[in-house]
Amino acid sequence: MKAHLRLAAAVAVRLLVATPALAQGQPYLPVQKAVGLLADGAPWSADAPNGRSFKLTLNKDGSGSVQATLFTQSVTWSIKGDAMCLSGTMISKCLRFREIPGGLQAWEGDKPDLKITR
């Protein structure tokens, strides 16, 4: 019995150390699920860590747009590994996502990035 408890504890610690998302309490969404939610052709409100806000629209075909107060920019997106990567003139990042009320919190590496809501 003690051996089973030690093994279970070792596995739990390994998961928490190896997976930062679990260590912070919530796993990242599988990238296919995040893409299914985000790439629906309708605009999302995106808040960047620097305080700037914009509208983000992503389409199923890998295209999209960023619309801010003074400009609109075309972007593309693709799946790379366990992340969704956005590319455009003013943006280039690969993000993983966690669900939050009303939308998704994007993470770049181990740092929170865009907060995307409707």
GROMACS .gro file of C-alpha atoms in nm:
model
  118
    1MET     CA    1   0.000   0.000   0.000
    2LYS     CA    2   0.280   0.243   0.090
    3ALA     CA    3   0.452   0.173  -0.241
    4HIS     CA    4   0.133   0.262  -0.429
    5LEU     CA    5   0.097   0.589  -0.239
    6ARG     CA    6   0.461   0.681  -0.305
    7LEU     CA    7   0.418   0.601  -0.675
    8ALA     CA    8   0.098   0.807  -0.698
    9ALA     CA    9   0.266   1.099  -0.521
   10ALA     CA   10   0.569   1.078  -0.752
   11VAL     CA   11   0.346   1.078  -1.062
   12ALA     CA   12   0.147   1.378  -0.933
   13VAL     CA   13   0.463   1.577  -0.861
   14ARG     CA   14   0.604   1.490  -1.204
   15LEU     CA   15   0.288   1.613  -1.375
   16LEU     CA   16   0.289   1.939  -1.182
   17VAL     CA   17   0.655   2.007  -1.249
   18ALA     CA   18   0.640   1.908  -1.617
   19THR     CA   19   0.319   2.099  -1.695
   20PRO     CA   20   0.320   2.468  -1.589
   21ALA     CA   21  -0.051   2.501  -1.673
   22LEU     CA   22  -0.141   2.231  -1.422
   23ALA     CA   23   0.086   2.385  -1.162
   24GLN     CA   24  -0.114   2.707  -1.197
   25GLY     CA   25  -0.443   2.525  -1.152
   26GLN     CA   26  -0.592   2.487  -1.497
   27PRO     CA   27  -0.473   2.295  -1.803
   28TYR     CA   28  -0.432   2.455  -2.142
   29LEU     CA   29  -0.702   2.377  -2.395
   30PRO     CA   30  -0.606   2.142  -2.675
   31VAL     CA   31  -0.508   2.369  -2.964
   32GLN     CA   32  -0.779   2.221  -3.190
   33LYS     CA   33  -1.047   2.318  -2.937
   34ALA     CA   34  -0.910   2.673  -2.904
   35VAL     CA   35  -0.900   2.710  -3.283
   36GLY     CA   36  -1.257   2.579  -3.307
   37LEU     CA   37  -1.372   2.848  -3.066
   38LEU     CA   38  -1.167   3.139  -3.201
   39ALA     CA   39  -1.173   3.083  -3.578
   40ASP     CA   40  -1.544   3.137  -3.631
   41GLY     CA   41  -1.529   3.454  -3.844
   42ALA     CA   42  -1.683   3.677  -3.576
   43PRO     CA   43  -1.488   3.953  -3.397
   44TRP     CA   44  -1.345   3.900  -3.048
   45SER     CA   45  -1.236   4.175  -2.810
   46ALA     CA   46  -0.865   4.132  -2.733
   47ASP     CA   47  -0.686   4.305  -2.446
   48ALA     CA   48  -0.306   4.302  -2.459
   49PRO     CA   49  -0.087   4.304  -2.146
   50ASN     CA   50   0.031   4.657  -2.238
   51GLY     CA   51  -0.324   4.789  -2.197
   52ARG     CA   52  -0.408   4.816  -2.567
   53SER     CA   53  -0.734   4.673  -2.694
   54PHE     CA   54  -0.841   4.566  -3.040
   55LYS     CA   55  -1.084   4.344  -3.229
   56LEU     CA   56  -0.949   4.009  -3.346
   57THR     CA   57  -1.131   3.815  -3.617
   58LEU     CA   58  -1.005   3.473  -3.722
   59ASN     CA   59  -1.144   3.264  -4.007
   60LYS     CA   60  -1.137   2.887  -4.051
   61ASP     CA   61  -0.910   2.918  -4.358
   62GLY     CA   62  -0.616   3.058  -4.156
   63SER     CA   63  -0.680   3.423  -4.237
   64GLY     CA   64  -0.800   3.700  -4.010
   65SER     CA   65  -0.773   4.063  -3.909
   66VAL     CA   66  -0.680   4.291  -3.622
   67GLN     CA   67  -0.883   4.611  -3.602
   68ALA     CA   68  -0.764   4.886  -3.369
   69THR     CA   69  -0.879   5.247  -3.343
   70LEU     CA   70  -0.650   5.378  -3.618
   71PHE     CA   71  -0.580   5.077  -3.838
   72THR     CA   72  -0.688   4.737  -3.963
   73GLN     CA   73  -0.427   4.472  -4.035
   74SER     CA   74  -0.452   4.134  -4.202
   75VAL     CA   75  -0.314   3.839  -4.006
   76THR     CA   76  -0.273   3.470  -4.064
   77TRP     CA   77  -0.284   3.190  -3.812
   78SER     CA   78  -0.160   2.833  -3.806
   79ILE     CA   79  -0.120   2.547  -3.564
   80LYS     CA   80   0.236   2.465  -3.459
   81GLY     CA   81   0.268   2.188  -3.203
   82ASP     CA   82   0.038   2.270  -2.910
   83ALA     CA   83   0.002   2.640  -2.999
   84MET     CA   84  -0.185   2.870  -3.235
   85CYS     CA   85   0.058   3.107  -3.406
   86LEU     CA   86  -0.053   3.451  -3.526
   87SER     CA   87   0.148   3.640  -3.787
   88GLY     CA   88   0.108   3.987  -3.933
   89THR     CA   89   0.297   4.312  -3.981
   90MET     CA   90   0.265   4.408  -3.615
   91ILE     CA   91   0.211   4.070  -3.448
   92SER     CA   92   0.400   3.744  -3.444
   93LYS     CA   93   0.344   3.506  -3.153
   94CYS     CA   94   0.251   3.151  -3.069
   95LEU     CA   95  -0.012   3.114  -2.799
   96ARG     CA   96  -0.175   2.849  -2.583
   97PHE     CA   97  -0.512   2.909  -2.422
   98ARG     CA   98  -0.707   2.860  -2.102
   99GLU     CA   99  -1.080   2.908  -2.069
  100ILE     CA  100  -1.198   3.210  -1.869
  101PRO     CA  101  -1.552   3.345  -1.821
  102GLY     CA  102  -1.664   3.484  -2.157
  103GLY     CA  103  -1.361   3.376  -2.356
  104LEU     CA  104  -0.999   3.265  -2.344
  105GLN     CA  105  -0.678   3.377  -2.178
  106ALA     CA  106  -0.383   3.338  -2.415
  107TRP     CA  107  -0.039   3.246  -2.283
  108GLU     CA  108   0.293   3.303  -2.460
  109GLY     CA  109   0.529   3.060  -2.295
  110ASP     CA  110   0.455   3.084  -1.924
  111LYS     CA  111   0.332   3.446  -1.933
  112PRO     CA  112  -0.029   3.560  -1.975
  113ASP     CA  113  -0.077   3.744  -2.302
  114LEU     CA  114  -0.401   3.838  -2.481
  115LYS     CA  115  -0.732   3.819  -2.296
  116ILE     CA  116  -0.988   3.735  -2.566
  117THR     CA  117  -1.358   3.779  -2.487
  118ARG     CA  118  -1.701   3.839  -2.637
   0.00000   0.00000   0.00000
